[in-house]
Amino acid sequence: MGYKIGKVFSFSASHQLPDLPAEHKCARLHGHNYRVEVTFRADQLVPPGFVTDFGDLAPFKDHLDDKIDHRHLNDVMAHPPTSENLATHLAIWIIDNLEPGIHGTLISVRVHETDSTWAEYSPDRTK
């Protein structure tokens, strides 16, 4: 219940998944033009009627631009850079660095590698 907002961000990056068989195309170095959708929720709106101001999400865009865009994700992430792990990685960054300063609560991060494929992570908010 409550209100939801979403915003889409994009970046380009390379990665490879070397634990896959050599003949698997994702084992080879390749890149994607990623699209990341973040969704926030709130039970109540803050003036003038926001879950959170979209402008308050700018630090996440700055993080993507500075630390992720045009990088090799194998060098950026501690886990294999699958879309699932990337969604988790980005959600943790948002929870740790963005959420303390905004009104809304993150409910999901969806990572698109292509127009037809995506992975989504929704943090457990019951803890």
CSV table of N, CA and C in Angstrom, one decimal:
chain,number,residue,atom,x,y,z
A,1,MET,N,0.9,-1.2,0.0
A,1,MET,CA,0.0,0.0,0.0
A,1,MET,C,0.9,1.2,0.0
A,2,GLY,N,0.3,2.3,-0.3
A,2,GLY,CA,1.1,3.6,-0.3
A,2,GLY,C,1.4,4.1,-1.7
A,3,TYR,N,2.4,4.9,-1.8
A,3,TYR,CA,2.8,5.5,-3.0
A,3,TYR,C,4.1,4.9,-3.5
A,4,LYS,N,4.3,4.9,-4.8
A,4,LYS,CA,5.5,4.5,-5.4
A,4,LYS,C,6.0,5.5,-6.5
A,5,ILE,N,7.3,5.6,-6.6
A,5,ILE,CA,7.9,6.4,-7.7
A,5,ILE,C,9.0,5.5,-8.3
A,6,GLY,N,9.3,5.8,-9.5
A,6,GLY,CA,10.5,5.1,-10.2
A,6,GLY,C,11.2,6.1,-11.0
A,7,LYS,N,12.5,5.8,-11.2
A,7,LYS,CA,13.3,6.6,-12.1
A,7,LYS,C,14.3,5.6,-12.8
A,8,VAL,N,14.6,6.0,-14.1
A,8,VAL,CA,15.5,5.2,-14.9
A,8,VAL,C,16.8,5.9,-15.1
A,9,PHE,N,17.9,5.1,-15.0
A,9,PHE,CA,19.2,5.6,-15.2
A,9,PHE,C,19.9,4.7,-16.2
A,10,SER,N,20.9,5.2,-16.9
A,10,SER,CA,21.6,4.4,-17.8
A,10,SER,C,23.1,4.6,-17.7
A,11,PHE,N,23.9,3.5,-18.2
A,11,PHE,CA,25.3,3.6,-18.2
A,11,PHE,C,25.8,2.5,-19.1
A,12,SER,N,27.0,2.6,-19.6
A,12,SER,CA,27.7,1.5,-20.4
A,12,SER,C,28.8,0.9,-19.6
A,13,ALA,N,29.0,-0.4,-19.7
A,13,ALA,CA,30.1,-1.0,-19.0
A,13,ALA,C,30.4,-2.4,-19.6
A,14,SER,N,31.6,-2.9,-19.4
A,14,SER,CA,31.9,-4.2,-19.8
A,14,SER,C,31.9,-5.2,-18.7
A,15,HIS,N,31.9,-6.4,-19.0
A,15,HIS,CA,32.0,-7.5,-18.0
A,15,HIS,C,32.3,-8.8,-18.7
A,16,GLN,N,32.6,-9.8,-17.9
A,16,GLN,CA,32.7,-11.2,-18.4
A,16,GLN,C,32.5,-12.1,-17.2
A,17,LEU,N,32.0,-13.3,-17.5
A,17,LEU,CA,31.7,-14.3,-16.5
A,17,LEU,C,32.6,-15.5,-16.7
A,18,PRO,N,33.8,-15.4,-16.2
A,18,PRO,CA,34.8,-16.4,-16.5
A,18,PRO,C,34.5,-17.8,-15.9
A,19,ASP,N,33.6,-17.9,-15.0
A,19,ASP,CA,33.2,-19.2,-14.4
A,19,ASP,C,32.3,-20.0,-15.4
A,20,LEU,N,31.9,-19.4,-16.4
A,20,LEU,CA,31.1,-20.1,-17.4
A,20,LEU,C,32.0,-20.9,-18.4
A,21,PRO,N,31.4,-21.9,-19.0
A,21,PRO,CA,32.2,-22.7,-20.0
A,21,PRO,C,32.8,-21.7,-21.1
A,22,ALA,N,34.0,-22.0,-21.6
A,22,ALA,CA,34.6,-21.1,-22.5
A,22,ALA,C,33.8,-20.8,-23.8
A,23,GLU,N,33.0,-21.8,-24.2
A,23,GLU,CA,32.1,-21.6,-25.4
A,23,GLU,C,30.9,-20.7,-25.1
A,24,HIS,N,30.6,-20.4,-23.8
A,24,HIS,CA,29.5,-19.5,-23.5
A,24,HIS,C,29.8,-18.1,-23.9
A,25,LYS,N,28.9,-17.4,-24.6
A,25,LYS,CA,29.3,-16.1,-25.0
A,25,LYS,C,29.5,-15.1,-23.9
A,26,CYS,N,28.9,-15.3,-22.7
A,26,CYS,CA,29.1,-14.4,-21.6
A,26,CYS,C,30.4,-14.6,-20.9
A,27,ALA,N,31.1,-15.7,-21.2
A,27,ALA,CA,32.5,-15.9,-20.7
A,27,ALA,C,33.5,-15.0,-21.3
A,28,ARG,N,33.1,-14.5,-22.5
A,28,ARG,CA,34.0,-13.6,-23.2
A,28,ARG,C,33.8,-12.2,-22.8
A,29,LEU,N,34.8,-11.4,-22.9
A,29,LEU,CA,34.7,-9.9,-22.6
A,29,LEU,C,33.7,-9.3,-23.5
A,30,HIS,N,32.7,-8.6,-23.0
A,30,HIS,CA,31.7,-7.9,-23.8
A,30,HIS,C,31.1,-6.8,-23.0
A,31,GLY,N,30.2,-6.0,-23.6
A,31,GLY,CA,29.7,-4.9,-22.8
A,31,GLY,C,28.2,-4.7,-23.1
A,32,HIS,N,27.6,-3.9,-22.3
A,32,HIS,CA,26.1,-3.6,-22.5
A,32,HIS,C,25.9,-2.1,-22.3
A,33,ASN,N,24.8,-1.6,-22.8
A,33,ASN,CA,24.3,-0.3,-22.5
A,33,ASN,C,23.2,-0.6,-21.5
A,34,TYR,N,23.5,-0.6,-20.2
A,34,TYR,CA,22.6,-0.9,-19.1
A,34,TYR,C,21.6,0.1,-18.9
A,35,ARG,N,20.4,-0.3,-18.5
A,35,ARG,CA,19.4,0.6,-18.0
A,35,ARG,C,19.0,0.1,-16.6
A,36,VAL,N,19.0,1.0,-15.6
A,36,VAL,CA,18.7,0.7,-14.2
A,36,VAL,C,17.4,1.4,-13.8
A,37,GLU,N,16.4,0.7,-13.3
A,37,GLU,CA,15.2,1.3,-12.8
A,37,GLU,C,15.2,1.1,-11.3
A,38,VAL,N,15.0,2.2,-10.6
A,38,VAL,CA,14.9,2.2,-9.1
A,38,VAL,C,13.5,2.6,-8.8
A,39,THR,N,12.9,1.9,-7.8
A,39,THR,CA,11.6,2.2,-7.3
A,39,THR,C,11.6,2.4,-5.8
A,40,PHE,N,10.9,3.5,-5.4
A,40,PHE,CA,10.8,3.8,-4.0
A,40,PHE,C,9.4,3.9,-3.6
A,41,ARG,N,9.1,3.7,-2.3
A,41,ARG,CA,7.8,3.8,-1.8
A,41,ARG,C,7.7,4.6,-0.5
A,42,ALA,N,6.5,5.1,-0.2
A,42,ALA,CA,6.3,5.8,1.1
A,42,ALA,C,4.8,5.7,1.4
A,43,ASP,N,4.5,5.6,2.7
A,43,ASP,CA,3.1,5.5,3.1
A,43,ASP,C,2.4,6.9,3.0
A,44,GLN,N,3.2,7.9,3.3
A,44,GLN,CA,2.8,9.3,3.3
A,44,GLN,C,3.6,10.1,2.4
A,45,LEU,N,3.1,11.1,1.8
A,45,LEU,CA,3.8,12.1,1.0
A,45,LEU,C,4.4,13.2,1.8
A,46,VAL,N,5.5,13.7,1.4
A,46,VAL,CA,6.0,14.9,2.0
A,46,VAL,C,5.7,16.1,1.1
A,47,PRO,N,5.6,17.3,1.6
A,47,PRO,CA,5.3,18.5,0.8
A,47,PRO,C,6.3,18.7,-0.3
A,48,PRO,N,5.9,19.0,-1.5
A,48,PRO,CA,4.5,19.4,-1.9
A,48,PRO,C,3.6,18.3,-2.3
A,49,GLY,N,4.0,17.0,-2.0
A,49,GLY,CA,3.2,15.9,-2.4
A,49,GLY,C,4.1,14.8,-3.1
A,50,PHE,N,5.3,14.6,-2.5
A,50,PHE,CA,6.3,13.7,-3.1
A,50,PHE,C,6.5,12.4,-2.2
A,51,VAL,N,6.8,11.3,-2.9
A,51,VAL,CA,7.5,10.2,-2.2
A,51,VAL,C,8.8,10.7,-1.8
A,52,THR,N,9.6,11.2,-2.7
A,52,THR,CA,10.8,11.9,-2.5
A,52,THR,C,11.0,12.7,-3.8
A,53,ASP,N,11.7,13.8,-3.7
A,53,ASP,CA,12.0,14.6,-4.9
A,53,ASP,C,12.9,13.9,-5.8
A,54,PHE,N,12.5,13.8,-7.1
A,54,PHE,CA,13.4,13.1,-8.1
A,54,PHE,C,14.8,13.7,-8.1
A,55,GLY,N,14.9,15.0,-7.8
A,55,GLY,CA,16.2,15.6,-7.7
A,55,GLY,C,17.1,15.0,-6.6
A,56,ASP,N,16.5,14.5,-5.6
A,56,ASP,CA,17.2,13.9,-4.4
A,56,ASP,C,17.9,12.6,-4.8
A,57,LEU,N,17.6,12.1,-6.0
A,57,LEU,CA,18.2,10.8,-6.5
A,57,LEU,C,19.5,11.1,-7.3
A,58,ALA,N,19.9,12.4,-7.4
A,58,ALA,CA,21.1,12.8,-8.2
A,58,ALA,C,22.4,12.2,-7.7
A,59,PRO,N,22.5,12.0,-6.4
A,59,PRO,CA,23.8,11.3,-5.9
A,59,PRO,C,23.9,9.9,-6.5
A,60,PHE,N,22.8,9.2,-6.7
A,60,PHE,CA,22.9,7.9,-7.4
A,60,PHE,C,23.4,8.0,-8.8
A,61,LYS,N,22.9,9.0,-9.5
A,61,LYS,CA,23.4,9.2,-10.9
A,61,LYS,C,24.9,9.5,-10.9
A,62,ASP,N,25.3,10.4,-9.9
A,62,ASP,CA,26.7,10.7,-9.8
A,62,ASP,C,27.5,9.5,-9.5
A,63,HIS,N,27.0,8.6,-8.7
A,63,HIS,CA,27.8,7.4,-8.4
A,63,HIS,C,27.9,6.5,-9.6
A,64,LEU,N,26.8,6.3,-10.4
A,64,LEU,CA,26.9,5.6,-11.6
A,64,LEU,C,27.9,6.2,-12.6
A,65,ASP,N,27.9,7.5,-12.7
A,65,ASP,CA,28.8,8.2,-13.6
A,65,ASP,C,30.2,8.1,-13.2
A,66,ASP,N,30.5,8.2,-11.9
A,66,ASP,CA,31.9,8.2,-11.4
A,66,ASP,C,32.5,6.8,-11.2
A,67,LYS,N,31.7,5.8,-10.8
A,67,LYS,CA,32.2,4.5,-10.4
A,67,LYS,C,31.8,3.4,-11.3
A,68,ILE,N,30.8,3.5,-12.1
A,68,ILE,CA,30.3,2.4,-12.9
A,68,ILE,C,30.4,2.6,-14.4
A,69,ASP,N,30.0,3.8,-14.9
A,69,ASP,CA,29.9,4.0,-16.3
A,69,ASP,C,31.3,3.9,-17.0
A,70,HIS,N,31.3,3.2,-18.1
A,70,HIS,CA,32.5,2.9,-18.9
A,70,HIS,C,33.6,2.3,-18.1
A,71,ARG,N,33.2,1.4,-17.2
A,71,ARG,CA,34.2,0.6,-16.3
A,71,ARG,C,34.0,-0.9,-16.7
A,72,HIS,N,35.0,-1.6,-16.3
A,72,HIS,CA,34.9,-3.1,-16.4
A,72,HIS,C,34.3,-3.6,-15.0
A,73,LEU,N,33.1,-4.1,-15.0
A,73,LEU,CA,32.4,-4.4,-13.8
A,73,LEU,C,33.1,-5.5,-13.0
A,74,ASN,N,33.9,-6.3,-13.6
A,74,ASN,CA,34.7,-7.3,-12.8
A,74,ASN,C,35.7,-6.6,-11.9
A,75,ASP,N,36.1,-5.4,-12.2
A,75,ASP,CA,37.0,-4.6,-11.4
A,75,ASP,C,36.3,-3.8,-10.3
A,76,VAL,N,35.0,-3.6,-10.5
A,76,VAL,CA,34.2,-2.7,-9.6
A,76,VAL,C,33.5,-3.5,-8.5
A,77,MET,N,33.1,-4.7,-8.9
A,77,MET,CA,32.2,-5.5,-7.9
A,77,MET,C,33.0,-6.6,-7.3
A,78,ALA,N,32.6,-7.0,-6.1
A,78,ALA,CA,33.2,-8.1,-5.3
A,78,ALA,C,32.7,-9.4,-5.8
A,79,HIS,N,31.5,-9.5,-6.4
A,79,HIS,CA,30.9,-10.7,-6.9
A,79,HIS,C,30.9,-10.8,-8.4
A,80,PRO,N,30.7,-11.9,-9.0
A,80,PRO,CA,30.6,-12.0,-10.5
A,80,PRO,C,29.5,-11.0,-11.0
A,81,PRO,N,29.8,-10.2,-12.0
A,81,PRO,CA,29.0,-9.1,-12.4
A,81,PRO,C,27.8,-9.6,-13.3
A,82,THR,N,27.0,-10.4,-12.7
A,82,THR,CA,25.7,-10.8,-13.4
A,82,THR,C,24.7,-9.6,-13.1
A,83,SER,N,23.7,-9.6,-13.9
A,83,SER,CA,22.6,-8.5,-13.7
A,83,SER,C,22.0,-8.7,-12.3
A,84,GLU,N,21.9,-9.9,-11.8
A,84,GLU,CA,21.3,-10.1,-10.5
A,84,GLU,C,22.2,-9.5,-9.4
A,85,ASN,N,23.5,-9.8,-9.5
A,85,ASN,CA,24.5,-9.3,-8.5
A,85,ASN,C,24.7,-7.8,-8.7
A,86,LEU,N,24.6,-7.2,-9.9
A,86,LEU,CA,24.7,-5.8,-10.1
A,86,LEU,C,23.5,-5.1,-9.4
A,87,ALA,N,22.3,-5.6,-9.6
A,87,ALA,CA,21.1,-5.1,-8.9
A,87,ALA,C,21.3,-5.0,-7.4
A,88,THR,N,21.8,-6.1,-6.9
A,88,THR,CA,22.0,-6.2,-5.4
A,88,THR,C,23.1,-5.1,-5.0
A,89,HIS,N,24.2,-5.1,-5.8
A,89,HIS,CA,25.3,-4.1,-5.5
A,89,HIS,C,24.7,-2.7,-5.5
A,90,LEU,N,23.9,-2.3,-6.5
A,90,LEU,CA,23.4,-1.0,-6.5
A,90,LEU,C,22.4,-0.7,-5.4
A,91,ALA,N,21.5,-1.7,-5.1
A,91,ALA,CA,20.6,-1.5,-4.0
A,91,ALA,C,21.3,-1.3,-2.7
A,92,ILE,N,22.3,-2.0,-2.4
A,92,ILE,CA,23.1,-1.8,-1.2
A,92,ILE,C,23.7,-0.4,-1.1
A,93,TRP,N,24.2,0.1,-2.3
A,93,TRP,CA,24.7,1.4,-2.3
A,93,TRP,C,23.6,2.5,-2.0
A,94,ILE,N,22.5,2.3,-2.6
A,94,ILE,CA,21.3,3.2,-2.4
A,94,ILE,C,20.9,3.2,-0.9
A,95,ILE,N,20.8,2.0,-0.3
A,95,ILE,CA,20.4,1.9,1.1
A,95,ILE,C,21.4,2.5,2.0
A,96,ASP,N,22.7,2.3,1.8
A,96,ASP,CA,23.7,2.9,2.6
A,96,ASP,C,24.0,4.3,2.4
A,97,ASN,N,23.9,4.8,1.2
A,97,ASN,CA,24.3,6.2,0.9
A,97,ASN,C,23.2,7.2,0.5
A,98,LEU,N,22.1,6.7,0.0
A,98,LEU,CA,21.1,7.6,-0.5
A,98,LEU,C,19.9,7.7,0.5
A,99,GLU,N,19.5,6.5,0.9
A,99,GLU,CA,18.3,6.4,1.7
A,99,GLU,C,18.3,7.2,3.0
A,100,PRO,N,19.4,7.3,3.7
A,100,PRO,CA,19.4,8.1,4.9
A,100,PRO,C,19.0,9.6,4.7
A,101,GLY,N,19.2,10.1,3.5
A,101,GLY,CA,18.9,11.5,3.3
A,101,GLY,C,17.6,11.8,2.5
A,102,ILE,N,16.8,10.8,2.3
A,102,ILE,CA,15.6,11.0,1.5
A,102,ILE,C,14.4,10.4,2.3
A,103,HIS,N,13.2,10.8,1.8
A,103,HIS,CA,12.0,10.3,2.5
A,103,HIS,C,11.6,8.9,2.1
A,104,GLY,N,11.7,8.6,0.8
A,104,GLY,CA,11.2,7.3,0.3
A,104,GLY,C,12.1,6.1,0.7
A,105,THR,N,11.6,4.9,0.6
A,105,THR,CA,12.3,3.7,0.9
A,105,THR,C,12.4,2.9,-0.4
A,106,LEU,N,13.6,2.4,-0.6
A,106,LEU,CA,13.9,1.6,-1.8
A,106,LEU,C,13.1,0.3,-1.7
A,107,ILE,N,12.4,0.0,-2.8
A,107,ILE,CA,11.7,-1.3,-2.8
A,107,ILE,C,12.3,-2.3,-3.9
A,108,SER,N,12.9,-1.7,-5.0
A,108,SER,CA,13.5,-2.6,-5.9
A,108,SER,C,14.5,-1.8,-6.8
A,109,VAL,N,15.5,-2.6,-7.3
A,109,VAL,CA,16.4,-2.2,-8.4
A,109,VAL,C,16.3,-3.2,-9.5
A,110,ARG,N,16.0,-2.7,-10.7
A,110,ARG,CA,15.9,-3.6,-11.9
A,110,ARG,C,17.0,-3.2,-12.8
A,111,VAL,N,17.8,-4.2,-13.3
A,111,VAL,CA,18.9,-3.9,-14.2
A,111,VAL,C,18.6,-4.6,-15.5
A,112,HIS,N,18.6,-3.8,-16.6
A,112,HIS,CA,18.4,-4.3,-17.9
A,112,HIS,C,19.7,-4.4,-18.6
A,113,GLU,N,20.1,-5.5,-19.2
A,113,GLU,CA,21.3,-5.7,-20.0
A,113,GLU,C,20.9,-5.4,-21.5
A,114,THR,N,19.7,-5.8,-21.8
A,114,THR,CA,19.2,-5.5,-23.2
A,114,THR,C,17.7,-5.1,-23.0
A,115,ASP,N,17.1,-4.7,-24.2
A,115,ASP,CA,15.7,-4.3,-24.1
A,115,ASP,C,14.8,-5.4,-23.7
A,116,SER,N,15.2,-6.7,-23.8
A,116,SER,CA,14.3,-7.8,-23.5
A,116,SER,C,14.7,-8.6,-22.3
A,117,THR,N,15.8,-8.2,-21.6
A,117,THR,CA,16.3,-9.0,-20.4
A,117,THR,C,16.5,-8.1,-19.2
A,118,TRP,N,16.1,-8.6,-18.1
A,118,TRP,CA,16.3,-7.8,-16.8
A,118,TRP,C,16.4,-8.8,-15.6
A,119,ALA,N,17.0,-8.2,-14.6
A,119,ALA,CA,17.1,-8.9,-13.3
A,119,ALA,C,16.7,-7.9,-12.2
A,120,GLU,N,16.0,-8.3,-11.2
A,120,GLU,CA,15.5,-7.3,-10.2
A,120,GLU,C,15.9,-7.8,-8.8
A,121,TYR,N,16.3,-6.9,-7.9
A,121,TYR,CA,16.5,-7.2,-6.5
A,121,TYR,C,15.6,-6.3,-5.7
A,122,SER,N,15.0,-7.0,-4.8
A,122,SER,CA,14.1,-6.3,-3.8
A,122,SER,C,14.6,-6.6,-2.4
A,123,PRO,N,15.2,-5.6,-1.7
A,123,PRO,CA,15.7,-5.9,-0.4
A,123,PRO,C,14.6,-6.3,0.6
A,124,ASP,N,15.0,-7.1,1.5
A,124,ASP,CA,14.1,-7.6,2.6
A,124,ASP,C,14.0,-6.5,3.6
A,125,ARG,N,12.8,-5.9,3.7
A,125,ARG,CA,12.6,-4.7,4.6
A,125,ARG,C,11.9,-5.1,5.9
A,126,THR,N,11.8,-6.4,6.2
A,126,THR,CA,11.2,-6.9,7.4
A,126,THR,C,12.2,-7.0,8.5
A,127,LYS,N,13.5,-6.8,8.3
A,127,LYS,CA,14.5,-6.9,9.3
A,127,LYS,C,14.6,-5.6,10.1
